[in-house]
Amino acid sequence: MNNVPDRLSGLSAFVRTADLGSFVAAGKALGLTPSAVGKAVTKLEDQLGVRLIQRSTRKLSLTEEGRMFHERCRRVLEELDDAQESLQRMREMPRGLIRLSSPVIGQHVLMPALPAFLARYPEIEFDLDFSDQGVDLINDGADVALLMGPIPDNRFMVRRLKPYRHLLCASPSYLQQFGEPKAVSDLMAHRGIGFRFPDSGRLYEHTLRRSRSELPVRHNHFMTCNSLEAVREAVIRGIGIGCLPEFLAKEQISSGTLVPLLTDIIDVIDQFSLVWPSSRHQSPKIRVFVDFMARHLFASA
């Protein structure tokens, strides 16, 4: 039992490195130098007798053993965080206003989780700003942001949420009129509803993932929208085929209003991140919000 503290510090270093993608970012989150984080991970690997992270000059990537170990370690550390959080709540209940920025689509992610959070932390209030015009955490005065895609820069603390899927969908009426695509190559003969990012105007490209290969899915874009809700509505109305986040299409798929297509071929995985200025990472209200959302959003995905 004498090496338990060292083992826990090694687990923390490994999980943070896996979450954030580098020893530098993990060191900032843990208050350690990148070298100290790297040594802690190496020591953990030596204790386990297995390589967890592949190092290269370009990037770090988890091995197969590392991915399995990461998920289990994350749960262990979350349980420890829960225990510490429970003790802290006995001493001080987090309170105050959280200013949160998010793309408009984020309301479908956040709103279902907020009642449980507010029941647990009744003295926390929210000012929610949903906009697709981009988030400037520094100048807008937001405490935390829910973001899709790349993180603005390394001045921010980042907590990646559990991944979610995108599904290629069509309505029953569209399939009755135009037929169902049986292969990816069939999509070029169909009416595609494309999503265009509101801030950059860039068209979202689906990715075909089969085994370890990744290829873009070519789609004939009959219509483009800068709103995923509009894409969903167009697909429901039978205008064409569109790629939608599973959380946005789940209810319609359950009711039969939408039909998922090519699910055995197309596998599109995406991920939200919670981001906040590094100078605020010690704020109790931000800490409990980030920890709660990281555990509960997409928990059933």
PDB file of C-alpha atoms in Angstrom, residues 35-260:
ATOM      1  CA  SER A  35       8.460  16.623 -17.847  1.00  0.00           C
ATOM      2  CA  ALA A  36       6.937  15.688 -14.475  1.00  0.00           C
ATOM      3  CA  VAL A  37       3.740  14.513 -16.170  1.00  0.00           C
ATOM      4  CA  GLY A  38       5.706  12.447 -18.690  1.00  0.00           C
ATOM      5  CA  LYS A  39       7.778  10.835 -15.940  1.00  0.00           C
ATOM      6  CA  ALA A  40       4.637  10.011 -13.924  1.00  0.00           C
ATOM      7  CA  VAL A  41       3.056   8.320 -16.950  1.00  0.00           C
ATOM      8  CA  THR A  42       6.265   6.412 -17.717  1.00  0.00           C
ATOM      9  CA  LYS A  43       6.495   5.240 -14.101  1.00  0.00           C
ATOM     10  CA  LEU A  44       2.882   4.046 -14.255  1.00  0.00           C
ATOM     11  CA  GLU A  45       3.619   2.144 -17.476  1.00  0.00           C
ATOM     12  CA  ASP A  46       6.651   0.537 -15.833  1.00  0.00           C
ATOM     13  CA  GLN A  47       4.545  -0.510 -12.832  1.00  0.00           C
ATOM     14  CA  LEU A  48       1.897  -2.019 -15.113  1.00  0.00           C
ATOM     15  CA  GLY A  49       4.363  -3.520 -17.565  1.00  0.00           C
ATOM     16  CA  VAL A  50       2.455  -2.209 -20.575  1.00  0.00           C
ATOM     17  CA  ARG A  51       2.678   0.750 -22.943  1.00  0.00           C
ATOM     18  CA  LEU A  52      -0.323   3.068 -22.514  1.00  0.00           C
ATOM     19  CA  ILE A  53       0.654   6.000 -24.757  1.00  0.00           C
ATOM     20  CA  GLN A  54       2.503   5.985 -28.063  1.00  0.00           C
ATOM     21  CA  ARG A  55       4.860   8.978 -28.225  1.00  0.00           C
ATOM     22  CA  SER A  56       5.994  10.621 -31.435  1.00  0.00           C
ATOM     23  CA  THR A  57       7.383  14.031 -32.335  1.00  0.00           C
ATOM     24  CA  ARG A  58       4.001  14.992 -33.792  1.00  0.00           C
ATOM     25  CA  LYS A  59       1.443  13.711 -31.309  1.00  0.00           C
ATOM     26  CA  LEU A  60       0.539  11.353 -28.506  1.00  0.00           C
ATOM     27  CA  SER A  61      -1.951   8.545 -29.073  1.00  0.00           C
ATOM     28  CA  LEU A  62      -3.389   5.873 -26.815  1.00  0.00           C
ATOM     29  CA  THR A  63      -2.565   2.230 -27.421  1.00  0.00           C
ATOM     30  CA  GLU A  64      -5.401  -0.304 -27.382  1.00  0.00           C
ATOM     31  CA  GLU A  65      -4.489  -1.123 -23.770  1.00  0.00           C
ATOM     32  CA  GLY A  66      -4.309   2.585 -23.021  1.00  0.00           C
ATOM     33  CA  ARG A  67      -7.837   3.217 -24.318  1.00  0.00           C
ATOM     34  CA  MET A  68      -9.267   0.443 -22.162  1.00  0.00           C
ATOM     35  CA  PHE A  69      -7.292   1.541 -19.107  1.00  0.00           C
ATOM     36  CA  HIS A  70      -8.216   5.202 -19.656  1.00  0.00           C
ATOM     37  CA  GLU A  71     -11.958   4.573 -19.431  1.00  0.00           C
ATOM     38  CA  ARG A  72     -11.630   2.559 -16.227  1.00  0.00           C
ATOM     39  CA  CYS A  73      -9.185   4.994 -14.618  1.00  0.00           C
ATOM     40  CA  ARG A  74     -11.445   7.870 -15.508  1.00  0.00           C
ATOM     41  CA  ARG A  75     -14.315   6.232 -13.630  1.00  0.00           C
ATOM     42  CA  VAL A  76     -12.075   5.597 -10.606  1.00  0.00           C
ATOM     43  CA  LEU A  77     -10.903   9.209 -10.511  1.00  0.00           C
ATOM     44  CA  GLU A  78     -14.465  10.465 -10.995  1.00  0.00           C
ATOM     45  CA  GLU A  79     -15.550   8.393  -7.976  1.00  0.00           C
ATOM     46  CA  LEU A  80     -12.713   9.924  -5.951  1.00  0.00           C
ATOM     47  CA  ASP A  81     -13.745  13.373  -7.167  1.00  0.00           C
ATOM     48  CA  ASP A  82     -17.330  12.603  -6.115  1.00  0.00           C
ATOM     49  CA  ALA A  83     -16.191  11.610  -2.635  1.00  0.00           C
ATOM     50  CA  GLN A  84     -14.096  14.758  -2.248  1.00  0.00           C
ATOM     51  CA  GLU A  85     -16.903  16.858  -3.686  1.00  0.00           C
ATOM     52  CA  SER A  86     -19.361  15.434  -1.154  1.00  0.00           C
ATOM     53  CA  LEU A  87     -17.050  16.380   1.702  1.00  0.00           C
ATOM     54  CA  GLN A  88     -16.563  19.857   0.291  1.00  0.00           C
ATOM     55  CA  ARG A  89     -20.317  20.370  -0.074  1.00  0.00           C
ATOM     56  CA  MET A  90     -20.642  19.706   3.639  1.00  0.00           C
ATOM     57  CA  ARG A  91     -18.331  22.701   4.226  1.00  0.00           C
ATOM     58  CA  GLU A  92     -19.339  25.050   1.436  1.00  0.00           C
ATOM     59  CA  MET A  93     -22.121  24.980  -1.154  1.00  0.00           C
ATOM     60  CA  PRO A  94     -20.975  26.415  -4.538  1.00  0.00           C
ATOM     61  CA  ARG A  95     -22.984  29.493  -5.430  1.00  0.00           C
ATOM     62  CA  GLY A  96     -23.122  32.454  -7.785  1.00  0.00           C
ATOM     63  CA  LEU A  97     -23.801  33.228 -11.449  1.00  0.00           C
ATOM     64  CA  ILE A  98     -22.351  31.152 -14.295  1.00  0.00           C
ATOM     65  CA  ARG A  99     -22.236  32.940 -17.650  1.00  0.00           C
ATOM     66  CA  LEU A 100     -22.266  30.223 -20.291  1.00  0.00           C
ATOM     67  CA  SER A 101     -21.850  30.563 -24.063  1.00  0.00           C
ATOM     68  CA  SER A 102     -22.824  27.861 -26.526  1.00  0.00           C
ATOM     69  CA  PRO A 103     -23.784  27.361 -30.162  1.00  0.00           C
ATOM     70  CA  VAL A 104     -27.546  27.242 -30.633  1.00  0.00           C
ATOM     71  CA  ILE A 105     -27.484  23.453 -30.993  1.00  0.00           C
ATOM     72  CA  GLY A 106     -26.085  23.277 -27.450  1.00  0.00           C
ATOM     73  CA  GLN A 107     -29.503  23.957 -25.948  1.00  0.00           C
ATOM     74  CA  HIS A 108     -30.525  20.407 -26.912  1.00  0.00           C
ATOM     75  CA  VAL A 109     -27.528  19.095 -24.964  1.00  0.00           C
ATOM     76  CA  LEU A 110     -27.575  21.330 -21.895  1.00  0.00           C
ATOM     77  CA  MET A 111     -31.254  21.820 -21.105  1.00  0.00           C
ATOM     78  CA  PRO A 112     -32.047  18.155 -20.306  1.00  0.00           C
ATOM     79  CA  ALA A 113     -29.185  18.080 -17.769  1.00  0.00           C
ATOM     80  CA  LEU A 114     -29.798  21.434 -16.053  1.00  0.00           C
ATOM     81  CA  PRO A 115     -32.745  20.412 -13.801  1.00  0.00           C
ATOM     82  CA  ALA A 116     -30.677  17.715 -12.065  1.00  0.00           C
ATOM     83  CA  PHE A 117     -27.716  20.077 -11.725  1.00  0.00           C
ATOM     84  CA  LEU A 118     -29.860  22.867 -10.228  1.00  0.00           C
ATOM     85  CA  ALA A 119     -31.495  20.421  -7.826  1.00  0.00           C
ATOM     86  CA  ARG A 120     -28.032  19.502  -6.581  1.00  0.00           C
ATOM     87  CA  TYR A 121     -26.653  23.072  -6.559  1.00  0.00           C
ATOM     88  CA  PRO A 122     -29.672  25.315  -5.904  1.00  0.00           C
ATOM     89  CA  GLU A 123     -27.560  28.400  -5.169  1.00  0.00           C
ATOM     90  CA  ILE A 124     -26.012  28.519  -8.651  1.00  0.00           C
ATOM     91  CA  GLU A 125     -27.674  30.747 -11.272  1.00  0.00           C
ATOM     92  CA  PHE A 126     -27.171  30.902 -15.048  1.00  0.00           C
ATOM     93  CA  ASP A 127     -26.927  33.494 -17.799  1.00  0.00           C
ATOM     94  CA  LEU A 128     -27.091  31.420 -21.009  1.00  0.00           C
ATOM     95  CA  ASP A 129     -26.012  32.854 -24.366  1.00  0.00           C
ATOM     96  CA  PHE A 130     -26.838  30.653 -27.362  1.00  0.00           C
ATOM     97  CA  SER A 131     -25.293  32.006 -30.562  1.00  0.00           C
ATOM     98  CA  ASP A 132     -23.725  30.611 -33.725  1.00  0.00           C
ATOM     99  CA  GLN A 133     -21.498  33.640 -34.296  1.00  0.00           C
ATOM    100  CA  GLY A 134     -18.499  32.243 -32.437  1.00  0.00           C
ATOM    101  CA  VAL A 135     -17.448  32.530 -28.809  1.00  0.00           C
ATOM    102  CA  ASP A 136     -14.850  34.958 -27.429  1.00  0.00           C
ATOM    103  CA  LEU A 137     -14.380  33.833 -23.839  1.00  0.00           C
ATOM    104  CA  ILE A 138     -11.929  36.591 -23.006  1.00  0.00           C
ATOM    105  CA  ASN A 139     -13.820  39.596 -24.386  1.00  0.00           C
ATOM    106  CA  ASP A 140     -17.395  38.341 -23.955  1.00  0.00           C
ATOM    107  CA  GLY A 141     -16.954  37.746 -20.229  1.00  0.00           C
ATOM    108  CA  ALA A 142     -18.244  34.171 -20.322  1.00  0.00           C
ATOM    109  CA  ASP A 143     -17.204  31.883 -17.481  1.00  0.00           C
ATOM    110  CA  VAL A 144     -17.440  28.700 -19.526  1.00  0.00           C
ATOM    111  CA  ALA A 145     -18.372  27.703 -23.077  1.00  0.00           C
ATOM    112  CA  LEU A 146     -19.712  24.581 -24.743  1.00  0.00           C
ATOM    113  CA  LEU A 147     -17.841  24.261 -28.037  1.00  0.00           C
ATOM    114  CA  MET A 148     -17.838  22.030 -31.100  1.00  0.00           C
ATOM    115  CA  GLY A 149     -14.675  21.514 -33.120  1.00  0.00           C
ATOM    116  CA  PRO A 150     -11.166  22.869 -32.435  1.00  0.00           C
ATOM    117  CA  ILE A 151     -10.318  24.748 -29.234  1.00  0.00           C
ATOM    118  CA  PRO A 152      -9.434  28.455 -29.768  1.00  0.00           C
ATOM    119  CA  ASP A 153      -5.966  28.416 -28.139  1.00  0.00           C
ATOM    120  CA  ASN A 154      -3.958  27.098 -25.213  1.00  0.00           C
ATOM    121  CA  ARG A 155      -5.022  29.844 -22.806  1.00  0.00           C
ATOM    122  CA  PHE A 156      -8.059  27.760 -21.939  1.00  0.00           C
ATOM    123  CA  MET A 157      -8.755  24.761 -19.774  1.00  0.00           C
ATOM    124  CA  VAL A 158     -10.574  22.000 -21.664  1.00  0.00           C
ATOM    125  CA  ARG A 159     -12.767  19.078 -20.608  1.00  0.00           C
ATOM    126  CA  ARG A 160     -13.840  16.884 -23.492  1.00  0.00           C
ATOM    127  CA  LEU A 161     -17.276  15.349 -23.109  1.00  0.00           C
ATOM    128  CA  LYS A 162     -18.279  11.819 -23.992  1.00  0.00           C
ATOM    129  CA  PRO A 163     -18.563  11.379 -27.774  1.00  0.00           C
ATOM    130  CA  TYR A 164     -21.835  11.221 -29.675  1.00  0.00           C
ATOM    131  CA  ARG A 165     -22.783   9.907 -33.118  1.00  0.00           C
ATOM    132  CA  HIS A 166     -24.100  11.561 -36.252  1.00  0.00           C
ATOM    133  CA  LEU A 167     -26.657   9.610 -38.260  1.00  0.00           C
ATOM    134  CA  LEU A 168     -27.543   9.910 -41.928  1.00  0.00           C
ATOM    135  CA  CYS A 169     -31.356  10.169 -41.965  1.00  0.00           C
ATOM    136  CA  ALA A 170     -34.288  10.432 -44.329  1.00  0.00           C
ATOM    137  CA  SER A 171     -38.050  10.542 -43.940  1.00  0.00           C
ATOM    138  CA  PRO A 172     -40.281   7.599 -44.895  1.00  0.00           C
ATOM    139  CA  SER A 173     -41.946   9.778 -47.561  1.00  0.00           C
ATOM    140  CA  TYR A 174     -38.580  10.600 -49.173  1.00  0.00           C
ATOM    141  CA  LEU A 175     -37.549   6.936 -49.223  1.00  0.00           C
ATOM    142  CA  GLN A 176     -40.885   5.948 -50.732  1.00  0.00           C
ATOM    143  CA  GLN A 177     -40.443   8.507 -53.522  1.00  0.00           C
ATOM    144  CA  PHE A 178     -36.701   8.201 -54.240  1.00  0.00           C
ATOM    145  CA  GLY A 179     -35.715   4.827 -52.787  1.00  0.00           C
ATOM    146  CA  GLU A 180     -33.225   3.962 -50.070  1.00  0.00           C
ATOM    147  CA  PRO A 181     -29.460   4.199 -50.719  1.00  0.00           C
ATOM    148  CA  LYS A 182     -27.820   0.808 -50.200  1.00  0.00           C
ATOM    149  CA  ALA A 183     -24.197   1.954 -50.596  1.00  0.00           C
ATOM    150  CA  VAL A 184     -22.252   5.158 -50.029  1.00  0.00           C
ATOM    151  CA  SER A 185     -21.855   5.581 -53.788  1.00  0.00           C
ATOM    152  CA  ASP A 186     -25.667   5.781 -54.094  1.00  0.00           C
ATOM    153  CA  LEU A 187     -25.716   9.072 -52.179  1.00  0.00           C
ATOM    154  CA  MET A 188     -24.591  11.063 -55.231  1.00  0.00           C
ATOM    155  CA  ALA A 189     -27.916  10.184 -56.873  1.00  0.00           C
ATOM    156  CA  HIS A 190     -29.912  11.518 -53.907  1.00  0.00           C
ATOM    157  CA  ARG A 191     -30.841  14.958 -52.637  1.00  0.00           C
ATOM    158  CA  GLY A 192     -28.492  15.858 -49.818  1.00  0.00           C
ATOM    159  CA  ILE A 193     -29.221  18.459 -47.132  1.00  0.00           C
ATOM    160  CA  GLY A 194     -25.858  19.899 -46.055  1.00  0.00           C
ATOM    161  CA  PHE A 195     -24.920  21.750 -42.873  1.00  0.00           C
ATOM    162  CA  ARG A 196     -22.810  24.897 -43.218  1.00  0.00           C
ATOM    163  CA  PHE A 197     -21.036  26.234 -40.115  1.00  0.00           C
ATOM    164  CA  PRO A 198     -22.562  29.668 -39.355  1.00  0.00           C
ATOM    165  CA  ASP A 199     -19.325  31.364 -38.275  1.00  0.00           C
ATOM    166  CA  SER A 200     -16.990  30.110 -41.029  1.00  0.00           C
ATOM    167  CA  GLY A 201     -19.375  29.114 -43.818  1.00  0.00           C
ATOM    168  CA  ARG A 202     -17.489  25.820 -44.118  1.00  0.00           C
ATOM    169  CA  LEU A 203     -19.576  22.866 -45.243  1.00  0.00           C
ATOM    170  CA  TYR A 204     -19.645  19.942 -42.820  1.00  0.00           C
ATOM    171  CA  GLU A 205     -18.314  16.780 -44.456  1.00  0.00           C
ATOM    172  CA  HIS A 206     -19.429  13.353 -43.253  1.00  0.00           C
ATOM    173  CA  THR A 207     -16.682  10.808 -42.795  1.00  0.00           C
ATOM    174  CA  LEU A 208     -16.885   7.162 -43.786  1.00  0.00           C
ATOM    175  CA  ARG A 209     -15.088   5.120 -41.157  1.00  0.00           C
ATOM    176  CA  ARG A 210     -14.579   1.465 -41.857  1.00  0.00           C
ATOM    177  CA  SER A 211     -11.928  -0.389 -39.830  1.00  0.00           C
ATOM    178  CA  ARG A 212      -9.110   2.170 -39.481  1.00  0.00           C
ATOM    179  CA  SER A 213      -9.605   4.008 -42.776  1.00  0.00           C
ATOM    180  CA  GLU A 214     -11.327   7.370 -43.031  1.00  0.00           C
ATOM    181  CA  LEU A 215     -12.756   8.634 -46.308  1.00  0.00           C
ATOM    182  CA  PRO A 216     -15.075  11.603 -46.959  1.00  0.00           C
ATOM    183  CA  VAL A 217     -18.627  10.706 -47.932  1.00  0.00           C
ATOM    184  CA  ARG A 218     -19.473  12.369 -51.235  1.00  0.00           C
ATOM    185  CA  HIS A 219     -22.969  13.790 -51.157  1.00  0.00           C
ATOM    186  CA  ASN A 220     -24.951  15.743 -53.734  1.00  0.00           C
ATOM    187  CA  HIS A 221     -25.970  18.842 -51.750  1.00  0.00           C
ATOM    188  CA  PHE A 222     -29.384  19.825 -53.048  1.00  0.00           C
ATOM    189  CA  MET A 223     -29.722  22.319 -50.167  1.00  0.00           C
ATOM    190  CA  THR A 224     -27.458  23.732 -47.446  1.00  0.00           C
ATOM    191  CA  CYS A 225     -28.478  25.254 -44.095  1.00  0.00           C
ATOM    192  CA  ASN A 226     -26.523  27.024 -41.360  1.00  0.00           C
ATOM    193  CA  SER A 227     -28.776  25.495 -38.690  1.00  0.00           C
ATOM    194  CA  LEU A 228     -28.944  21.829 -37.715  1.00  0.00           C
ATOM    195  CA  GLU A 229     -32.546  22.323 -36.623  1.00  0.00           C
ATOM    196  CA  ALA A 230     -33.312  23.505 -40.170  1.00  0.00           C
ATOM    197  CA  VAL A 231     -31.507  20.470 -41.596  1.00  0.00           C
ATOM    198  CA  ARG A 232     -33.647  18.232 -39.382  1.00  0.00           C
ATOM    199  CA  GLU A 233     -36.839  20.003 -40.448  1.00  0.00           C
ATOM    200  CA  ALA A 234     -35.916  19.704 -44.131  1.00  0.00           C
ATOM    201  CA  VAL A 235     -35.250  15.986 -43.718  1.00  0.00           C
ATOM    202  CA  ILE A 236     -38.519  15.452 -41.815  1.00  0.00           C
ATOM    203  CA  ARG A 237     -40.405  17.244 -44.626  1.00  0.00           C
ATOM    204  CA  GLY A 238     -38.974  14.822 -47.189  1.00  0.00           C
ATOM    205  CA  ILE A 239     -36.805  17.375 -48.991  1.00  0.00           C
ATOM    206  CA  GLY A 240     -33.683  15.218 -48.842  1.00  0.00           C
ATOM    207  CA  ILE A 241     -31.183  13.181 -46.826  1.00  0.00           C
ATOM    208  CA  GLY A 242     -29.217  14.832 -44.004  1.00  0.00           C
ATOM    209  CA  CYS A 243     -26.623  13.981 -41.372  1.00  0.00           C
ATOM    210  CA  LEU A 244     -27.856  14.817 -37.856  1.00  0.00           C
ATOM    211  CA  PRO A 245     -26.491  14.458 -34.325  1.00  0.00           C
ATOM    212  CA  GLU A 246     -28.116  11.450 -32.701  1.00  0.00           C
ATOM    213  CA  PHE A 247     -29.330  13.577 -29.770  1.00  0.00           C
ATOM    214  CA  LEU A 248     -31.189  15.823 -32.241  1.00  0.00           C
ATOM    215  CA  ALA A 249     -32.792  12.964 -34.181  1.00  0.00           C
ATOM    216  CA  LYS A 250     -33.338  10.380 -31.425  1.00  0.00           C
ATOM    217  CA  GLU A 251     -36.979  11.241 -30.713  1.00  0.00           C
ATOM    218  CA  GLN A 252     -37.926  11.312 -34.405  1.00  0.00           C
ATOM    219  CA  ILE A 253     -36.155   7.997 -35.050  1.00  0.00           C
ATOM    220  CA  SER A 254     -38.017   6.400 -32.136  1.00  0.00           C
ATOM    221  CA  SER A 255     -41.355   7.631 -33.492  1.00  0.00           C
ATOM    222  CA  GLY A 256     -40.574   6.555 -37.062  1.00  0.00           C
ATOM    223  CA  THR A 257     -40.569  10.126 -38.399  1.00  0.00           C
ATOM    224  CA  LEU A 258     -36.920   9.682 -39.427  1.00  0.00           C
ATOM    225  CA  VAL A 259     -35.131   6.566 -40.682  1.00  0.00           C
ATOM    226  CA  PRO A 260     -31.357   6.130 -40.123  1.00  0.00           C
TER     227      PRO A 260
END
